[in-house]
Coordinates of C-alpha atoms in Angstrom, one line a residue:
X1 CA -6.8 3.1 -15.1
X2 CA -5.3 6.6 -14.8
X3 CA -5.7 7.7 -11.8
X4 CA -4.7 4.2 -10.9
X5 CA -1.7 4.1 -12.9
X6 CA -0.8 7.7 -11.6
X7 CA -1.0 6.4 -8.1
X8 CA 1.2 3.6 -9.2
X9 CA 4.2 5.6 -9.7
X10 CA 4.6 6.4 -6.1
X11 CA 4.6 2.7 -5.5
X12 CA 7.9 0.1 -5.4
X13 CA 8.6 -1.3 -7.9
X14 CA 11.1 -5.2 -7.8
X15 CA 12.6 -7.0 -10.0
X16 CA 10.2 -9.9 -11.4
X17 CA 10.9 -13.6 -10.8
X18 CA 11.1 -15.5 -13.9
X19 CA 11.0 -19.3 -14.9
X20 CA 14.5 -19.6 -16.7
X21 CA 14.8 -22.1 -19.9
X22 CA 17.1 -24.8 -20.8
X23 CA 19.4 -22.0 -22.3
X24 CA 19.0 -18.9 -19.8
X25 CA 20.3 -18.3 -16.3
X26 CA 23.0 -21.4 -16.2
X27 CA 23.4 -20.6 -12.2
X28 CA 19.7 -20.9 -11.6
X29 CA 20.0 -24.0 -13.7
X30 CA 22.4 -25.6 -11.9
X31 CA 21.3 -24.8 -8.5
X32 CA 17.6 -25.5 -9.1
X33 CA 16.6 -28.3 -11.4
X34 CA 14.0 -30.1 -10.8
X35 CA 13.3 -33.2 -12.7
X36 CA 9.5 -34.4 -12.7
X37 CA 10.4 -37.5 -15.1
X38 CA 9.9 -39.8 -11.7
X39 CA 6.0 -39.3 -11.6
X40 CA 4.2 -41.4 -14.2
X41 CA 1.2 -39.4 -14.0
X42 CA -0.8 -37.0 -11.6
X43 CA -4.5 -37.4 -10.9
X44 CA -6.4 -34.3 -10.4
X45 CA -10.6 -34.2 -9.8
X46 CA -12.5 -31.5 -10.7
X47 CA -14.7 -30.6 -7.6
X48 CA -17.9 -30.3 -10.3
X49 CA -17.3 -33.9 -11.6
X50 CA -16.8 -37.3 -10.3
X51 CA -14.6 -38.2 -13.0
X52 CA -11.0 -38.4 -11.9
X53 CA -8.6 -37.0 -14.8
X54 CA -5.3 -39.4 -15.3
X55 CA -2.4 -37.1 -17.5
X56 CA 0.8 -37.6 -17.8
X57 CA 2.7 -35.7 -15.8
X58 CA 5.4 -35.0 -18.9
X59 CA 2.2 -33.0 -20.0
X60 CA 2.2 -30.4 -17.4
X61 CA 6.4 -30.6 -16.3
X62 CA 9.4 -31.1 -18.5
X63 CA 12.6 -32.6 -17.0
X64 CA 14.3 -29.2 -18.0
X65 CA 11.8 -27.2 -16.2
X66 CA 13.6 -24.5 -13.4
X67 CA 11.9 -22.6 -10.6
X68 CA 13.7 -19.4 -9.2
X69 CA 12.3 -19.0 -5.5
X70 CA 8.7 -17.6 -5.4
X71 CA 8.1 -14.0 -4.7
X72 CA 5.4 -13.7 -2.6
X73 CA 3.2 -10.5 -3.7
X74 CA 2.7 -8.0 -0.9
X75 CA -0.6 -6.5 -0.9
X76 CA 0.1 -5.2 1.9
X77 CA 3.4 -3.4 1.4
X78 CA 1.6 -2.2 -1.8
X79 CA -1.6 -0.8 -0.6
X80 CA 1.2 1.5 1.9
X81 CA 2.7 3.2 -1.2
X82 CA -0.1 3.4 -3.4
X83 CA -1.5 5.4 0.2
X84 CA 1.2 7.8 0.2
X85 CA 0.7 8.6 -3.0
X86 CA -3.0 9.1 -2.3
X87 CA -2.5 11.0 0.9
X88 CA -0.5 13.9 -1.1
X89 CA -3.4 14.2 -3.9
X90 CA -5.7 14.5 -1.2
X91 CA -3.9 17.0 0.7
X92 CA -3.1 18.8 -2.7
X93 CA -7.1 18.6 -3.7
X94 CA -8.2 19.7 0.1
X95 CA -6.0 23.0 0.0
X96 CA -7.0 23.6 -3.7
X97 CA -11.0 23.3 -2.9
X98 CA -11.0 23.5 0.7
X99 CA -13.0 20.2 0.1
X100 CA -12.4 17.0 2.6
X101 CA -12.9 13.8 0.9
X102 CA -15.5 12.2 2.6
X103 CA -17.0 8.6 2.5
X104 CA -20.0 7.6 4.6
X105 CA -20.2 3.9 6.1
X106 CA -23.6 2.0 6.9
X107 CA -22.9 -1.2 9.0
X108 CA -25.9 -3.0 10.4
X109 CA -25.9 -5.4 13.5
X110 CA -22.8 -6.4 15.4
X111 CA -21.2 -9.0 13.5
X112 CA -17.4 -9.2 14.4
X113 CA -16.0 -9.5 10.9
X114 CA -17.7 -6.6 9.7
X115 CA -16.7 -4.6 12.8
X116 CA -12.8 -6.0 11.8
X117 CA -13.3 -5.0 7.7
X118 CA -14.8 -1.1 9.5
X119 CA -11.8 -0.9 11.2
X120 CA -9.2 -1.4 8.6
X121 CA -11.2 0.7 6.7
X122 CA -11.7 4.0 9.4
X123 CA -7.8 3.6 9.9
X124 CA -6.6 3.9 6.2
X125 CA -8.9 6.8 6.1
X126 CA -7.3 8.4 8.7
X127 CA -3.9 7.9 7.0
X128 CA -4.5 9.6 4.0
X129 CA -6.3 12.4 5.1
X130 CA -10.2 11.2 4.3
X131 CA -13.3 11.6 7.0
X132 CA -15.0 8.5 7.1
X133 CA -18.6 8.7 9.1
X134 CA -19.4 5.4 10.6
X135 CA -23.7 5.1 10.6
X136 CA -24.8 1.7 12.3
X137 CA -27.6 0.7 12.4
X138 CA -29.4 -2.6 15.0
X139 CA -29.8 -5.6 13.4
X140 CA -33.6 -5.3 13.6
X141 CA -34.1 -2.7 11.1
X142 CA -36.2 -2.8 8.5
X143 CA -35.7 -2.5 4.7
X144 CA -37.9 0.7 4.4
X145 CA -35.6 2.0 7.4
X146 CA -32.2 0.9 5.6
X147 CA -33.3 2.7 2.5
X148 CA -34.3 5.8 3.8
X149 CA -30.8 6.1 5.3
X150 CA -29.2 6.1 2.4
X151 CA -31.6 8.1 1.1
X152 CA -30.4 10.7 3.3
X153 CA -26.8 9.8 2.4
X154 CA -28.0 10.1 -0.9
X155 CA -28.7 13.6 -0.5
X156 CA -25.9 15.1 1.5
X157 CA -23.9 17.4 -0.9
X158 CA -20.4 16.6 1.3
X159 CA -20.8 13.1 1.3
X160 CA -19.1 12.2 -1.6
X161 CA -19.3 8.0 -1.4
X162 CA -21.4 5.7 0.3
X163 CA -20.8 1.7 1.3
X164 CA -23.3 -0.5 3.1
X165 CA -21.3 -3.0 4.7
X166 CA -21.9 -6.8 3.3
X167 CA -23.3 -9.1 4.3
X168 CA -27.2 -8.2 5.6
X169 CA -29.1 -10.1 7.5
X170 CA -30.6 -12.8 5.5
X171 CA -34.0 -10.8 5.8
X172 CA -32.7 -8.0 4.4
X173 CA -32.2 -7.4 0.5
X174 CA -29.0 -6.1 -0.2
X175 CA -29.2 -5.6 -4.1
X176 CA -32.0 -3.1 -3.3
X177 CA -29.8 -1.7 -0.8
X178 CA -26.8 -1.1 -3.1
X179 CA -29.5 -0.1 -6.0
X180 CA -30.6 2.7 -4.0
X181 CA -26.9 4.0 -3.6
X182 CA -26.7 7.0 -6.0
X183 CA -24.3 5.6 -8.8
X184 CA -22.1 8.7 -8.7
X185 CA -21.5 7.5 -4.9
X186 CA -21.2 4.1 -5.4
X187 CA -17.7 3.9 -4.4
X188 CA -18.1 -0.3 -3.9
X189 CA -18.9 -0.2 -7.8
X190 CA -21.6 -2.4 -7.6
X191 CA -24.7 -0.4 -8.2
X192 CA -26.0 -1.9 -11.5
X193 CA -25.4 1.3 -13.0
X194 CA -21.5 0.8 -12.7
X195 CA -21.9 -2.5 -13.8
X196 CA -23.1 -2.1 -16.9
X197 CA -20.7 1.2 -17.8
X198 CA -18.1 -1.1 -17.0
X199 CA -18.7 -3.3 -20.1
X200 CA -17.7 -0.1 -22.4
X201 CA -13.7 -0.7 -22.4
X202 CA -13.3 2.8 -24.4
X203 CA -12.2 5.0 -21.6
X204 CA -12.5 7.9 -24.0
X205 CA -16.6 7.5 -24.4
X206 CA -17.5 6.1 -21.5
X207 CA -19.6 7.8 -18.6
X208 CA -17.3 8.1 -15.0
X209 CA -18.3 5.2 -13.3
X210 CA -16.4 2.9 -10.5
X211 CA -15.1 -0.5 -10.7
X212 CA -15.8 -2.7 -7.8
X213 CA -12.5 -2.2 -5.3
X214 CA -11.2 -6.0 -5.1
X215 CA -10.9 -6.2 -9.2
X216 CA -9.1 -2.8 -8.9
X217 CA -6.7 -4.5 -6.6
X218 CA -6.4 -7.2 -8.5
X219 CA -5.4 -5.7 -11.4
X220 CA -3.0 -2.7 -9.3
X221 CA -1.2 -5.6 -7.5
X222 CA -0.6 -6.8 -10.9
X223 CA 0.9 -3.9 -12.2
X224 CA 3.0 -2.7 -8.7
X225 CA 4.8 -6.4 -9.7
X226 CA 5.4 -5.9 -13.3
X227 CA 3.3 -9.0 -14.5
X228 CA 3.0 -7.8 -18.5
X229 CA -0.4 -8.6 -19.4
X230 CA -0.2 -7.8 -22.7
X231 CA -0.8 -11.1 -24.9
X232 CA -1.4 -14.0 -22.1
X233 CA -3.6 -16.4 -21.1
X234 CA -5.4 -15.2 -17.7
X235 CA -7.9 -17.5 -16.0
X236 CA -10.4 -16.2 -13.1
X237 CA -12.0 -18.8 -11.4
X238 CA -15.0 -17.2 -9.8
X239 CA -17.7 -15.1 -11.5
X240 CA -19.2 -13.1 -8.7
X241 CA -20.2 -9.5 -9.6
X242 CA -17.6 -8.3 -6.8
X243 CA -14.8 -10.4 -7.9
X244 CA -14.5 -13.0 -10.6
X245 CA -16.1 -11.3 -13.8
X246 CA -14.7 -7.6 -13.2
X247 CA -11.5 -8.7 -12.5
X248 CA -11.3 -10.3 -15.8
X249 CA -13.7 -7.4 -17.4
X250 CA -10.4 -5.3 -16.1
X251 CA -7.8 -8.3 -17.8
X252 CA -9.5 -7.6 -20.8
X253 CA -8.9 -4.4 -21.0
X254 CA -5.4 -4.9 -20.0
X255 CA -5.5 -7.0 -23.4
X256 CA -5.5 -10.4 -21.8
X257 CA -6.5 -13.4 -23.3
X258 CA -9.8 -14.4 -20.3
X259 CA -10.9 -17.1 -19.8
X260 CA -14.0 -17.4 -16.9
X261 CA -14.2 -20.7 -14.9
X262 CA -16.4 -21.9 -11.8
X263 CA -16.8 -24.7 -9.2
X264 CA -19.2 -26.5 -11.9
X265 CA -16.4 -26.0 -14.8
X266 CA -15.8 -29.5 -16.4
X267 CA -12.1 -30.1 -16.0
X268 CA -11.2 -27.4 -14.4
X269 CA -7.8 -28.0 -13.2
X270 CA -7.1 -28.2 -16.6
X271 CA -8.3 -24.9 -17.4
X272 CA -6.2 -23.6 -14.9
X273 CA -2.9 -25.4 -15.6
X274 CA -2.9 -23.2 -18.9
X275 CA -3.2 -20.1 -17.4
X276 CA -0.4 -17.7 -16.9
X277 CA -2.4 -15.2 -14.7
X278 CA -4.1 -17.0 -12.4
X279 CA -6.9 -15.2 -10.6
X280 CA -8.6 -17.6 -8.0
X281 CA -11.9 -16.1 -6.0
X282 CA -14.4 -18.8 -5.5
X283 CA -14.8 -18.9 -1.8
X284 CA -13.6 -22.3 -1.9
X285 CA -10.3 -22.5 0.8
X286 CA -7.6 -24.3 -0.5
X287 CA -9.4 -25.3 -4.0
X288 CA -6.4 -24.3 -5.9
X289 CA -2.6 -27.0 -5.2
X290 CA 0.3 -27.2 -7.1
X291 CA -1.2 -29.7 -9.5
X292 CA -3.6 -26.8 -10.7
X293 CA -1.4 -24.5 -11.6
X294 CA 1.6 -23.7 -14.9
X295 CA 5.2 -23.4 -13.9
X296 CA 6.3 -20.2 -13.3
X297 CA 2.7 -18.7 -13.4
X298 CA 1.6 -15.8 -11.5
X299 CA -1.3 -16.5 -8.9
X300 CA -3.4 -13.5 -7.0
X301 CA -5.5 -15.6 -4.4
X302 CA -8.8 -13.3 -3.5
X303 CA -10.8 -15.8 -1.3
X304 CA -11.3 -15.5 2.3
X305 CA -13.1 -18.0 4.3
X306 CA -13.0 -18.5 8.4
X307 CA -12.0 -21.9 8.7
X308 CA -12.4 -23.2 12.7
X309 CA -9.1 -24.9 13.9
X310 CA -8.8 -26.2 17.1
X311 CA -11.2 -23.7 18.6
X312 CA -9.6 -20.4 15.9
X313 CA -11.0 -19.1 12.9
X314 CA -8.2 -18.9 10.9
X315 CA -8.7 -17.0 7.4
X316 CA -7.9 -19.5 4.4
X317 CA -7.8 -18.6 1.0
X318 CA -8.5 -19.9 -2.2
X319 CA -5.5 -21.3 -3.0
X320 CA -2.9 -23.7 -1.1
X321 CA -0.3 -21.1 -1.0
X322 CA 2.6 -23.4 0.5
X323 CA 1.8 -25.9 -2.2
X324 CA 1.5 -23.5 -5.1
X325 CA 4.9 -21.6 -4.1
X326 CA 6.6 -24.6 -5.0
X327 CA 6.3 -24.0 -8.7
X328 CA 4.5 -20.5 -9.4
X329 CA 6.5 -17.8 -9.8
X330 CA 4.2 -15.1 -8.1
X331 CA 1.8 -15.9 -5.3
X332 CA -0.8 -13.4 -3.7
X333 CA -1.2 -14.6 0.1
X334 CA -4.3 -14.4 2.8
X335 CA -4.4 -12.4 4.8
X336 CA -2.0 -10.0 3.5
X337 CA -2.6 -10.4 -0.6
X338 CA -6.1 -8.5 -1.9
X339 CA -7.4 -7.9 1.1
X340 CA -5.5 -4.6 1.6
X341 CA -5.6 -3.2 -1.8
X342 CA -9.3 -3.9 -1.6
X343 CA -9.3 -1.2 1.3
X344 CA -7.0 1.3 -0.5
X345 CA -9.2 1.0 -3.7
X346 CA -12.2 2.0 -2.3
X347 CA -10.2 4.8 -1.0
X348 CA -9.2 5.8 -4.2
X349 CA -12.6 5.2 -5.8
X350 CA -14.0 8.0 -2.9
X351 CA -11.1 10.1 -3.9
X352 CA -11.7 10.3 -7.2
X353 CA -16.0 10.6 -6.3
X354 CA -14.7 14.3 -4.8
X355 CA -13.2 14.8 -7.3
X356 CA -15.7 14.7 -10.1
X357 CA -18.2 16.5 -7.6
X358 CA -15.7 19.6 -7.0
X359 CA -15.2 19.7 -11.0
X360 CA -19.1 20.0 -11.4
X361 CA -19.6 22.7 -8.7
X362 CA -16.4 24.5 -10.8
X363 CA -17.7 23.5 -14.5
X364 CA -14.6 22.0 -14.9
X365 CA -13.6 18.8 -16.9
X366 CA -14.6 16.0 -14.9
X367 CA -12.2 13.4 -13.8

């Protein structure tokens, strides 16, 4: 985390909602109170069981519980400083080396969404000062084809990261894809080299490797809002090997208390009602309400599904964010939550790629 945290310092930072008790912040008291005494109980269903859970609400809400107005967490407004930041290290590193950060993209067929995620990408390139070379490649190629691109990828010395654009076509395999990816430029961190280096919490002995660029915005989003991780309960629901387990692989090193949950988790509401970092990525929209979630609890929402409404795709995350702001103290949305720092990540990780490559052509310590 320290390049990350270095970055960090260029950021914002504001002053952090909090949940005030029965004897702090009398105004707040006063204004906000909210008594939850006239609900017997709350049903919530776990979407992996047919069982219907019956609590009390008094369980979950006390009639001396106060909300202060959420804060909605700008990913956006976020990834911009943690840019500018990045844009004067790269300047900096380009007139020190006279080396240009460089990140080469492989997009295959014409699929709109991917097209949209290229574009976000080739214009925060262009902002802090990185080349990015666009490769695409017809839908009809074939697997030997695909890897003998980034084969050649592989092998050019001022290409300094590579990303093949997800998802394939369903012919295609893309673990062999991302496996042939040379782990030094695996700046999506999810060749299964990185992977398994990313199980080794002790930066001091282990190897430079990448994290996968959602978890790192996760966890930076996090941090640009002051959430202390130190010492509480974090839940992720989701255990993809994008998302869900190394964002809490990254919690734990932040020395939270992780717990992993799924769509199949027994009670999982419950789960989540406990946490105070919650981190939702299933790809299930709207999975996550009010009734899910602790009292003044900070929520990053990483899903992102099209959902067709009268004729739109509309993007939908995980979690209902209108219906969660009513008692969280912190809520992520979509678009405009992860989605950003995902982009300025993976920036970052090519960043810091060229910068371990111009430390091995000088014999100097690598970053």
């Amino acid at each position: 985390n320290t390049v990350l945290d270095a970055l960090l310092l260029h950021a914002g930072r504001r002053s952090p909602c909090v949940v005030s008790g029965p004897t702090s912040c009398p105004l707040q008291r006063h204004r906000h109170r909210q008594s939850f005494s006239a609900c017997a109980s709350r049903t919530f269903c776990s979407r992996s069981s047919s069982r219907l859970h019956q609590e009390p609400a008094s369980r979950f809400y006390t009639t001396s519980a106060i909300r202060c107005s959420t804060q909605r967490v700008d990913g956006t407004a976020c990834a911009r400083q943690i840019e500018a930041g990045l844009r004067e290290r790269v300047i900096s590193f380009t007139a020190r080396t006279r080396v240009t950060p460089s990140l080469g993209v492989v997009l295959v067929g014409d699929r709109g969404d991917s097209e949209s995620y290229v574009k976000m990408k080739k214009r925060a390139a262009k902002r802090v000062g990185i080349e990015l070379h666009l490769h695409r490649v017809p839908a009809s190629v074939s697997q030997q084809e695909l890897l003998d691109i980034v084969g050649v990828m592989n092998n050019d010395e001022t290409m300094h990261g590579i990303i093949v654009q997800l998802p394939l076509p369903s012919r295609l395999d893309p673990y062999s894809v991302q496996k042939a990816i040379d782990p030094a430029k695996d700046v999506d961190g999810l060749h299964p080299i990185n992977a398994g280096l990313s199980n080794i919490f002790d930066a001091q002995i282990r190897p430079s490797s990448f994290y996968p660029c959602t978890a790192l915005g996760v966890i930076a989003l996090l941090k640009y809002e002051n959430v202390k991780m130190k010492g509480k309960r974090a839940v992720v629901v989701g255990r993809s090997q994008i998302a869900g387990f190394p964002v809490a692989q990254l919690l734990l090193q932040n020395d939270a208390t992780v717990t992993i949950c799924h769509l199949k988790t027994e009670n999982l509401f419950q789960i989540t009602r406990e946490a105070d970092i919650l981190v939702v990525a299933a790809g299930s929209p709207h999975l996550i309400t009010k009734e899910a979630v602790k009292a003044g609890a900070t929520v990053i929402d990483v899903g992102i599904t099209p959902v067709e409404i009268n004729g739109h795709n509309i993007l939908r995350g995980d979690v209902d964010y209108e219906s969660v702001s009513q008692v969280a103290a912190k809520v992520s949305p979509v678009p405009g939550g992860v989605g950003p720092m995902t982009v300025v990540m993976l920036l970052q990780n090519t960043f810091l790629s060229a910068s371990r490559h111009a430390a091995l052509a000088s014999n100097d310590a690598i970053p």
